[in-house]
mmCIF file of C-alpha atoms in Angstrom:
data_model
loop_
_atom_site.group_PDB
_atom_site.id
_atom_site.type_symbol
_atom_site.label_atom_id
_atom_site.label_comp_id
_atom_site.label_asym_id
_atom_site.label_seq_id
_atom_site.Cartn_x
_atom_site.Cartn_y
_atom_site.Cartn_z
ATOM 1 C CA UNK A 1 -190.220 -86.690 112.999
ATOM 2 C CA UNK A 2 -190.470 -89.954 111.009
ATOM 3 C CA UNK A 3 -190.602 -93.474 112.380
ATOM 4 C CA UNK A 4 -189.507 -95.081 109.083
ATOM 5 C CA UNK A 5 -187.803 -93.543 106.034
ATOM 6 C CA UNK A 6 -186.320 -94.694 102.728
ATOM 7 C CA UNK A 7 -182.923 -94.146 104.359
ATOM 8 C CA UNK A 8 -183.685 -96.919 106.858
ATOM 9 C CA UNK A 9 -184.201 -99.620 104.224
ATOM 10 C CA UNK A 10 -181.134 -98.495 102.313
ATOM 11 C CA UNK A 11 -179.017 -98.381 105.453
ATOM 12 C CA UNK A 12 -179.989 -101.903 106.531
ATOM 13 C CA UNK A 13 -179.076 -103.232 103.082
ATOM 14 C CA UNK A 14 -175.775 -101.341 103.065
ATOM 15 C CA UNK A 15 -174.901 -102.523 106.587
ATOM 16 C CA UNK A 16 -175.563 -106.126 105.523
ATOM 17 C CA UNK A 17 -173.099 -105.693 102.641
ATOM 18 C CA UNK A 18 -170.505 -103.864 104.744
ATOM 19 C CA UNK A 19 -170.668 -105.763 108.036
ATOM 20 C CA UNK A 20 -172.463 -109.006 107.161
ATOM 21 C CA UNK A 21 -175.811 -110.541 108.025
ATOM 22 C CA UNK A 22 -174.516 -111.577 111.462
ATOM 23 C CA UNK A 23 -174.322 -107.903 112.427
ATOM 24 C CA UNK A 24 -177.941 -107.389 111.331
ATOM 25 C CA UNK A 25 -178.867 -110.503 113.308
ATOM 26 C CA UNK A 26 -177.267 -109.038 116.442
ATOM 27 C CA UNK A 27 -180.066 -106.455 116.482
ATOM 28 C CA UNK A 28 -182.793 -109.113 116.721
ATOM 29 C CA UNK A 29 -183.075 -109.120 120.501
ATOM 30 C CA UNK A 30 -185.307 -107.372 123.012
ATOM 31 C CA UNK A 31 -182.296 -106.735 125.263
ATOM 32 C CA UNK A 32 -181.476 -103.060 124.708
ATOM 33 C CA UNK A 33 -178.130 -103.400 126.491
ATOM 34 C CA UNK A 34 -177.029 -106.158 124.109
ATOM 35 C CA UNK A 35 -178.113 -104.149 121.058
ATOM 36 C CA UNK A 36 -176.062 -101.212 122.321
ATOM 37 C CA UNK A 37 -173.016 -103.416 122.943
ATOM 38 C CA UNK A 38 -173.298 -104.928 119.458
ATOM 39 C CA UNK A 39 -172.871 -101.450 117.983
ATOM 40 C CA UNK A 40 -169.460 -101.038 119.618
ATOM 41 C CA UNK A 41 -167.936 -104.416 120.479
ATOM 42 C CA UNK A 42 -165.886 -104.926 117.312
ATOM 43 C CA UNK A 43 -162.339 -103.528 117.316
ATOM 44 C CA UNK A 44 -161.780 -104.117 113.588
ATOM 45 C CA UNK A 45 -164.735 -102.395 111.894
ATOM 46 C CA UNK A 46 -163.998 -100.790 108.529
ATOM 47 C CA UNK A 47 -166.152 -97.737 107.946
ATOM 48 C CA UNK A 48 -166.969 -95.064 105.419
ATOM 49 C CA UNK A 49 -167.730 -92.428 108.054
ATOM 50 C CA UNK A 50 -166.432 -88.858 108.105
ATOM 51 C CA UNK A 51 -164.062 -89.338 111.031
ATOM 52 C CA UNK A 52 -161.699 -91.463 108.911
ATOM 53 C CA UNK A 53 -160.770 -88.468 106.713
ATOM 54 C CA UNK A 54 -157.512 -86.792 107.853
ATOM 55 C CA UNK A 55 -158.416 -83.524 106.100
ATOM 56 C CA UNK A 56 -161.696 -83.392 108.051
ATOM 57 C CA UNK A 57 -159.816 -83.963 111.305
ATOM 58 C CA UNK A 58 -157.558 -81.036 110.456
ATOM 59 C CA UNK A 59 -160.691 -78.919 110.042
ATOM 60 C CA UNK A 60 -161.852 -79.977 113.510
ATOM 61 C CA UNK A 61 -158.456 -79.056 114.944
ATOM 62 C CA UNK A 62 -158.568 -75.630 113.309
ATOM 63 C CA UNK A 63 -162.004 -74.873 114.713
ATOM 64 C CA UNK A 64 -161.228 -76.177 118.216
ATOM 65 C CA UNK A 65 -157.587 -75.243 118.805
ATOM 66 C CA UNK A 66 -156.947 -72.575 116.182
ATOM 67 C CA UNK A 67 -154.366 -74.723 114.388
ATOM 68 C CA UNK A 68 -154.913 -77.620 111.991
ATOM 69 C CA UNK A 69 -151.729 -79.189 113.377
ATOM 70 C CA UNK A 70 -152.777 -79.145 117.059
ATOM 71 C CA UNK A 71 -155.186 -81.811 118.332
ATOM 72 C CA UNK A 72 -157.760 -81.013 120.971
ATOM 73 C CA UNK A 73 -155.984 -83.400 123.349
ATOM 74 C CA UNK A 74 -152.804 -81.328 123.056
ATOM 75 C CA UNK A 75 -154.804 -78.110 123.382
ATOM 76 C CA UNK A 76 -156.501 -79.398 126.534
ATOM 77 C CA UNK A 77 -153.160 -80.475 127.990
ATOM 78 C CA UNK A 78 -151.483 -77.144 127.185
ATOM 79 C CA UNK A 79 -154.246 -74.986 128.636
ATOM 80 C CA UNK A 80 -155.523 -76.816 131.709
ATOM 81 C CA UNK A 81 -154.058 -78.312 134.899
ATOM 82 C CA UNK A 82 -150.431 -77.556 134.012
ATOM 83 C CA UNK A 83 -149.673 -76.096 137.432
ATOM 84 C CA UNK A 84 -151.167 -78.908 139.512
ATOM 85 C CA UNK A 85 -149.097 -81.826 140.770
ATOM 86 C CA UNK A 86 -151.666 -84.546 140.157
ATOM 87 C CA UNK A 87 -154.944 -84.676 138.284
ATOM 88 C CA UNK A 88 -157.617 -87.360 138.575
ATOM 89 C CA UNK A 89 -159.652 -87.814 135.415
ATOM 90 C CA UNK A 90 -162.703 -90.013 134.823
ATOM 91 C CA UNK A 91 -163.801 -90.929 131.297
ATOM 92 C CA UNK A 92 -167.272 -92.435 130.930
ATOM 93 C CA UNK A 93 -168.150 -94.368 127.788
ATOM 94 C CA UNK A 94 -164.506 -94.389 126.748
ATOM 95 C CA UNK A 95 -164.730 -97.125 124.092
ATOM 96 C CA UNK A 96 -161.282 -98.140 122.873
ATOM 97 C CA UNK A 97 -159.853 -95.189 124.852
ATOM 98 C CA UNK A 98 -157.651 -93.761 122.105
ATOM 99 C CA UNK A 99 -158.149 -90.179 123.302
ATOM 100 C CA UNK A 100 -157.649 -91.099 126.940
ATOM 101 C CA UNK A 101 -154.468 -93.032 126.140
ATOM 102 C CA UNK A 102 -153.122 -90.020 124.252
ATOM 103 C CA UNK A 103 -153.902 -87.781 127.232
ATOM 104 C CA UNK A 104 -152.106 -90.248 129.508
ATOM 105 C CA UNK A 105 -149.049 -90.111 127.244
ATOM 106 C CA UNK A 106 -149.005 -86.311 127.132
ATOM 107 C CA UNK A 107 -149.681 -85.886 130.861
ATOM 108 C CA UNK A 108 -147.738 -88.283 133.117
ATOM 109 C CA UNK A 109 -149.073 -86.412 136.177
ATOM 110 C CA UNK A 110 -152.678 -87.284 135.278
ATOM 111 C CA UNK A 111 -154.299 -90.393 136.766
ATOM 112 C CA UNK A 112 -156.986 -91.538 134.333
ATOM 113 C CA UNK A 113 -159.841 -94.010 134.865
ATOM 114 C CA UNK A 114 -161.757 -95.275 131.817
ATOM 115 C CA UNK A 115 -165.142 -96.978 132.136
ATOM 116 C CA UNK A 116 -167.109 -98.508 129.259
ATOM 117 C CA UNK A 117 -169.836 -101.108 128.791
ATOM 118 C CA UNK A 118 -167.895 -103.036 126.113
ATOM 119 C CA UNK A 119 -165.622 -105.737 127.534
ATOM 120 C CA UNK A 120 -163.818 -106.242 124.241
ATOM 121 C CA UNK A 121 -163.002 -102.559 123.740
ATOM 122 C CA UNK A 122 -161.773 -102.190 127.316
ATOM 123 C CA UNK A 123 -159.582 -105.292 126.953
ATOM 124 C CA UNK A 124 -158.130 -103.918 123.723
ATOM 125 C CA UNK A 125 -157.479 -100.523 125.325
ATOM 126 C CA UNK A 126 -155.766 -102.144 128.296
ATOM 127 C CA UNK A 127 -153.462 -104.036 125.942
ATOM 128 C CA UNK A 128 -152.564 -100.867 124.026
ATOM 129 C CA UNK A 129 -151.729 -99.035 127.251
ATOM 130 C CA UNK A 130 -149.575 -101.938 128.428
ATOM 131 C CA UNK A 131 -147.717 -102.003 125.113
ATOM 132 C CA UNK A 132 -147.012 -98.287 125.534
ATOM 133 C CA UNK A 133 -145.770 -98.806 129.082
ATOM 134 C CA UNK A 134 -148.366 -96.476 130.591
ATOM 135 C CA UNK A 135 -148.947 -96.721 134.333
ATOM 136 C CA UNK A 136 -151.191 -93.692 134.860
ATOM 137 C CA UNK A 137 -154.331 -95.078 133.226
ATOM 138 C CA UNK A 138 -156.724 -97.848 134.328
ATOM 139 C CA UNK A 139 -159.669 -99.533 132.641
ATOM 140 C CA UNK A 140 -162.951 -100.995 133.840
ATOM 141 C CA UNK A 141 -165.759 -102.711 131.915
ATOM 142 C CA UNK A 142 -169.010 -101.763 133.623
ATOM 143 C CA UNK A 143 -172.497 -100.377 133.114
ATOM 144 C CA UNK A 144 -172.081 -96.716 134.055
ATOM 145 C CA UNK A 145 -175.733 -96.430 135.084
ATOM 146 C CA UNK A 146 -175.037 -99.016 137.788
ATOM 147 C CA UNK A 147 -171.543 -97.816 138.723
ATOM 148 C CA UNK A 148 -171.055 -95.682 141.835
ATOM 149 C CA UNK A 149 -168.322 -93.036 141.783
ATOM 150 C CA UNK A 150 -167.008 -91.497 144.974
ATOM 151 C CA UNK A 151 -168.308 -88.000 145.646
ATOM 152 C CA UNK A 152 -165.958 -85.063 145.004
ATOM 153 C CA UNK A 153 -163.152 -87.309 143.739
ATOM 154 C CA UNK A 154 -162.255 -86.143 140.247
ATOM 155 C CA UNK A 155 -160.654 -82.998 138.855
ATOM 156 C CA UNK A 156 -161.896 -83.746 135.348
ATOM 157 C CA UNK A 157 -164.789 -85.736 133.889
ATOM 158 C CA UNK A 158 -164.291 -86.397 130.183
ATOM 159 C CA UNK A 159 -166.629 -87.418 127.367
ATOM 160 C CA UNK A 160 -165.591 -88.077 123.787
ATOM 161 C CA UNK A 161 -168.557 -89.109 121.620
ATOM 162 C CA UNK A 162 -170.092 -90.755 124.676
ATOM 163 C CA UNK A 163 -172.383 -88.363 126.539
ATOM 164 C CA UNK A 164 -174.969 -88.433 123.748
ATOM 165 C CA UNK A 165 -175.445 -92.157 124.482
ATOM 166 C CA UNK A 166 -176.826 -91.523 127.982
ATOM 167 C CA UNK A 167 -180.515 -91.018 128.707
ATOM 168 C CA UNK A 168 -182.151 -88.404 130.947
ATOM 169 C CA UNK A 169 -179.175 -86.083 130.674
ATOM 170 C CA UNK A 170 -180.183 -83.800 133.540
ATOM 171 C CA UNK A 171 -180.395 -86.667 136.042
ATOM 172 C CA UNK A 172 -177.275 -88.299 134.607
ATOM 173 C CA UNK A 173 -175.193 -85.118 134.896
ATOM 174 C CA UNK A 174 -176.425 -84.510 138.438
ATOM 175 C CA UNK A 175 -175.784 -88.056 139.708
ATOM 176 C CA UNK A 176 -172.737 -89.172 137.728
ATOM 177 C CA UNK A 177 -170.879 -85.957 136.871
ATOM 178 C CA UNK A 178 -171.694 -83.034 139.162
ATOM 179 C CA UNK A 179 -171.594 -85.201 142.275
ATOM 180 C CA UNK A 180 -168.332 -86.858 141.204
ATOM 181 C CA UNK A 181 -166.392 -83.642 140.549
ATOM 182 C CA UNK A 182 -164.586 -81.633 143.193
ATOM 183 C CA UNK A 183 -165.362 -77.930 143.479
ATOM 184 C CA UNK A 184 -163.583 -76.166 140.619
ATOM 185 C CA UNK A 185 -163.370 -79.413 138.654
ATOM 186 C CA UNK A 186 -163.889 -79.437 134.899
ATOM 187 C CA UNK A 187 -166.219 -81.226 132.508
ATOM 188 C CA UNK A 188 -164.774 -81.651 129.010
ATOM 189 C CA UNK A 189 -166.923 -82.791 126.103
ATOM 190 C CA UNK A 190 -166.255 -83.487 122.439
ATOM 191 C CA UNK A 191 -169.756 -84.460 121.443
ATOM 192 C CA UNK A 192 -172.700 -84.704 119.131
ATOM 193 C CA UNK A 193 -175.193 -82.226 120.616
ATOM 194 C CA UNK A 194 -177.756 -82.165 117.802
ATOM 195 C CA UNK A 195 -181.380 -83.352 117.631
ATOM 196 C CA UNK A 196 -182.430 -86.480 119.518
ATOM 197 C CA UNK A 197 -182.211 -89.653 117.407
ATOM 198 C CA UNK A 198 -180.776 -87.470 114.601
ATOM 199 C CA UNK A 199 -184.278 -86.315 113.706
ATOM 200 C CA UNK A 200 -183.083 -83.400 111.622
ATOM 201 C CA UNK A 201 -185.434 -80.587 110.581
ATOM 202 C CA UNK A 202 -186.482 -80.486 106.929
ATOM 203 C CA UNK A 203 -184.252 -77.480 106.166
ATOM 204 C CA UNK A 204 -181.198 -79.428 107.359
ATOM 205 C CA UNK A 205 -182.053 -82.457 105.211
ATOM 206 C CA UNK A 206 -182.558 -80.137 102.233
ATOM 207 C CA UNK A 207 -179.158 -78.536 102.883
ATOM 208 C CA UNK A 208 -177.493 -81.959 103.110
ATOM 209 C CA UNK A 209 -178.927 -82.881 99.705
ATOM 210 C CA UNK A 210 -177.707 -79.623 98.185
ATOM 211 C CA UNK A 211 -174.233 -80.358 99.550
ATOM 212 C CA UNK A 212 -174.280 -83.850 98.004
ATOM 213 C CA UNK A 213 -174.492 -82.182 94.587
ATOM 214 C CA UNK A 214 -170.999 -80.757 95.163
ATOM 215 C CA UNK A 215 -169.509 -84.275 94.996
ATOM 216 C CA UNK A 216 -168.638 -85.889 91.647
ATOM 217 C CA UNK A 217 -170.497 -89.143 91.000
ATOM 218 C CA UNK A 218 -167.429 -91.459 91.208
ATOM 219 C CA UNK A 219 -166.831 -90.222 94.768
ATOM 220 C CA UNK A 220 -170.437 -90.944 95.745
ATOM 221 C CA UNK A 221 -170.073 -94.710 95.337
ATOM 222 C CA UNK A 222 -171.011 -96.243 98.675
ATOM 223 C CA UNK A 223 -168.380 -98.174 100.617
ATOM 224 C CA UNK A 224 -168.213 -101.899 99.718
ATOM 225 C CA UNK A 225 -171.175 -101.661 97.310
ATOM 226 C CA UNK A 226 -171.945 -100.795 93.683
ATOM 227 C CA UNK A 227 -174.554 -98.276 94.830
ATOM 228 C CA UNK A 228 -174.260 -94.491 94.562
ATOM 229 C CA UNK A 229 -175.330 -91.961 97.145
ATOM 230 C CA UNK A 230 -177.630 -89.586 95.274
ATOM 231 C CA UNK A 231 -179.972 -88.489 98.035
ATOM 232 C CA UNK A 232 -180.213 -88.379 101.815
ATOM 233 C CA UNK A 233 -183.655 -88.966 103.369
ATOM 234 C CA UNK A 234 -182.942 -88.745 107.096
ATOM 235 C CA UNK A 235 -183.106 -91.538 109.660
ATOM 236 C CA UNK A 236 -186.319 -92.966 111.071
ATOM 237 C CA UNK A 237 -186.727 -93.220 114.832
ATOM 238 C CA UNK A 238 -187.551 -96.936 114.739
ATOM 239 C CA UNK A 239 -184.284 -97.977 113.074
ATOM 240 C CA UNK A 240 -182.293 -95.695 115.366
ATOM 241 C CA UNK A 241 -183.819 -97.382 118.404
ATOM 242 C CA UNK A 242 -183.368 -100.895 117.038
ATOM 243 C CA UNK A 243 -179.783 -100.368 115.856
ATOM 244 C CA UNK A 244 -178.622 -98.764 119.110
ATOM 245 C CA UNK A 245 -181.168 -97.790 121.783
ATOM 246 C CA UNK A 246 -178.610 -95.407 123.285
ATOM 247 C CA UNK A 247 -177.862 -93.449 120.088
ATOM 248 C CA UNK A 248 -178.571 -89.717 120.573
ATOM 249 C CA UNK A 249 -181.267 -90.635 123.083
ATOM 250 C CA UNK A 250 -181.272 -87.204 124.789
ATOM 251 C CA UNK A 251 -178.514 -85.390 122.912
ATOM 252 C CA UNK A 252 -180.359 -82.109 122.484
ATOM 253 C CA UNK A 253 -180.406 -81.682 126.283
ATOM 254 C CA UNK A 254 -176.614 -81.799 126.656
ATOM 255 C CA UNK A 255 -175.799 -78.120 126.170
ATOM 256 C CA UNK A 256 -178.788 -76.680 128.086
ATOM 257 C CA UNK A 257 -178.086 -78.948 131.070
ATOM 258 C CA UNK A 258 -174.342 -78.297 131.187
ATOM 259 C CA UNK A 259 -174.880 -74.549 130.836
ATOM 260 C CA UNK A 260 -177.410 -74.561 133.669
ATOM 261 C CA UNK A 261 -175.326 -76.619 136.102
ATOM 262 C CA UNK A 262 -171.794 -75.389 135.383
ATOM 263 C CA UNK A 263 -169.855 -72.275 134.480
ATOM 264 C CA UNK A 264 -169.062 -72.151 130.758
ATOM 265 C CA UNK A 265 -165.276 -71.889 130.338
ATOM 266 C CA UNK A 266 -165.272 -72.287 126.556
ATOM 267 C CA UNK A 267 -167.426 -73.714 123.778
ATOM 268 C CA UNK A 268 -166.052 -74.441 120.315
ATOM 269 C CA UNK A 269 -168.657 -75.537 117.737
ATOM 270 C CA UNK A 270 -167.034 -77.406 114.847
ATOM 271 C CA UNK A 271 -169.868 -78.300 112.512
ATOM 272 C CA UNK A 272 -170.982 -81.754 111.473
ATOM 273 C CA UNK A 273 -174.518 -80.584 110.742
ATOM 274 C CA UNK A 274 -173.884 -81.109 107.023
ATOM 275 C CA UNK A 275 -170.607 -83.015 106.687
ATOM 276 C CA UNK A 276 -171.449 -86.051 108.811
ATOM 277 C CA UNK A 277 -174.512 -87.025 106.779
ATOM 278 C CA UNK A 278 -173.067 -86.010 103.401
ATOM 279 C CA UNK A 279 -169.898 -88.062 103.867
ATOM 280 C CA UNK A 280 -171.494 -91.080 105.550
ATOM 281 C CA UNK A 281 -170.642 -94.258 103.585
ATOM 282 C CA UNK A 282 -168.517 -92.386 101.006
ATOM 283 C CA UNK A 283 -165.699 -91.044 103.198
ATOM 284 C CA UNK A 284 -163.285 -93.740 102.030
ATOM 285 C CA UNK A 285 -162.886 -91.823 98.755
ATOM 286 C CA UNK A 286 -161.322 -88.908 100.636
ATOM 287 C CA UNK A 287 -158.782 -90.540 102.933
ATOM 288 C CA UNK A 288 -156.130 -89.825 100.295
ATOM 289 C CA UNK A 289 -156.500 -86.604 98.337
ATOM 290 C CA UNK A 290 -155.719 -85.369 94.868
ATOM 291 C CA UNK A 291 -156.412 -81.785 93.819
ATOM 292 C CA UNK A 292 -160.000 -82.518 92.780
ATOM 293 C CA UNK A 293 -160.897 -84.302 96.011
ATOM 294 C CA UNK A 294 -159.346 -81.528 98.097
ATOM 295 C CA UNK A 295 -161.368 -78.942 96.183
ATOM 296 C CA UNK A 296 -164.556 -80.926 96.794
ATOM 297 C CA UNK A 297 -163.890 -81.059 100.530
ATOM 298 C CA UNK A 298 -163.056 -77.354 100.625
ATOM 299 C CA UNK A 299 -166.368 -76.628 98.896
ATOM 300 C CA UNK A 300 -168.204 -78.784 101.434
ATOM 301 C CA UNK A 301 -166.422 -77.018 104.299
ATOM 302 C CA UNK A 302 -167.460 -73.611 102.964
ATOM 303 C CA UNK A 303 -171.019 -74.818 102.472
ATOM 304 C CA UNK A 304 -171.236 -76.088 106.050
ATOM 305 C CA UNK A 305 -169.682 -72.894 107.440
ATOM 306 C CA UNK A 306 -172.370 -70.856 105.681
ATOM 307 C CA UNK A 307 -175.059 -73.162 107.076
ATOM 308 C CA UNK A 308 -173.669 -72.923 110.626
ATOM 309 C CA UNK A 309 -173.719 -69.119 110.468
ATOM 310 C CA UNK A 310 -177.528 -69.314 110.361
ATOM 311 C CA UNK A 311 -178.116 -72.587 112.208
ATOM 312 C CA UNK A 312 -176.684 -74.600 115.072
ATOM 313 C CA UNK A 313 -173.619 -76.840 115.006
ATOM 314 C CA UNK A 314 -174.325 -80.505 115.741
ATOM 315 C CA UNK A 315 -170.864 -81.051 117.256
ATOM 316 C CA UNK A 316 -169.196 -79.185 120.094
ATOM 317 C CA UNK A 317 -165.940 -79.179 122.022
ATOM 318 C CA UNK A 318 -166.481 -77.492 125.378
ATOM 319 C CA UNK A 319 -165.072 -77.052 128.868
ATOM 320 C CA UNK A 320 -167.249 -76.359 131.918
ATOM 321 C CA UNK A 321 -166.357 -75.733 135.559
ATOM 322 C CA UNK A 322 -168.147 -76.810 138.723
ATOM 323 C CA UNK A 323 -168.698 -73.786 141.003
#
């Protein structure tokens, strides 16, 4: 566990080039809530992160649903709640609500409530839903820690890349999730479940650096810079806490807590232990593929699969049921 690493200095410099000095300045406050909001408030951020790569998303689909052409939202809709007249779903930390809006489109009989701390993202999501003519989804900007949800109200509580931002997972699940669900209700997560603050073990960092060697130098040029990604050092705890105090604050507790409090319906690990860090800041090279780029990604996929056979997956899609 390191408080400061070489990666931290490089990342601050890269973020200044990519997002401007104003973004760096937004972190100079003692208000943890404001630092967290600054990480998410923009609706127009350009990134070089792995989730922008369509071929990577097809890999996720394959591992979660069994088909590269079927999204997890469609899979969830096809396999759950089809024989019930009305479903009430609560999404906490919903951000711009793209996944929730898709679920609302697929499932007119679902009534979906989205809650997020970011006013700007919630306003943007509300506008998108209105443009689509959706009437079965509502939005609220609020601090979920302070929000009270009626006991036994919801059939489904949903987290997409949100649960790992909440602290004291056991207490949070008990007070905000378990209490809120009806008996037989489901918890659905699509989440980072790896080490707290992304404090990866040395063997994982070594594996990430080996995987970087599979990428040709031109495709390792960092987004919006003239720099090249030649080595990954791992993130220091101090920068993680300054950049976003909520980031992976108790992520490694997610699976143990959910498994202890709920029945496991299904768990689908889909990797990320290698790919997320390898592709960070260079993913823009792979949004459109030629034969060489596709071969590089396939090699990375195989490398991560081999790693996951012996180690844990940092990302998980899962469904749990309240007894």
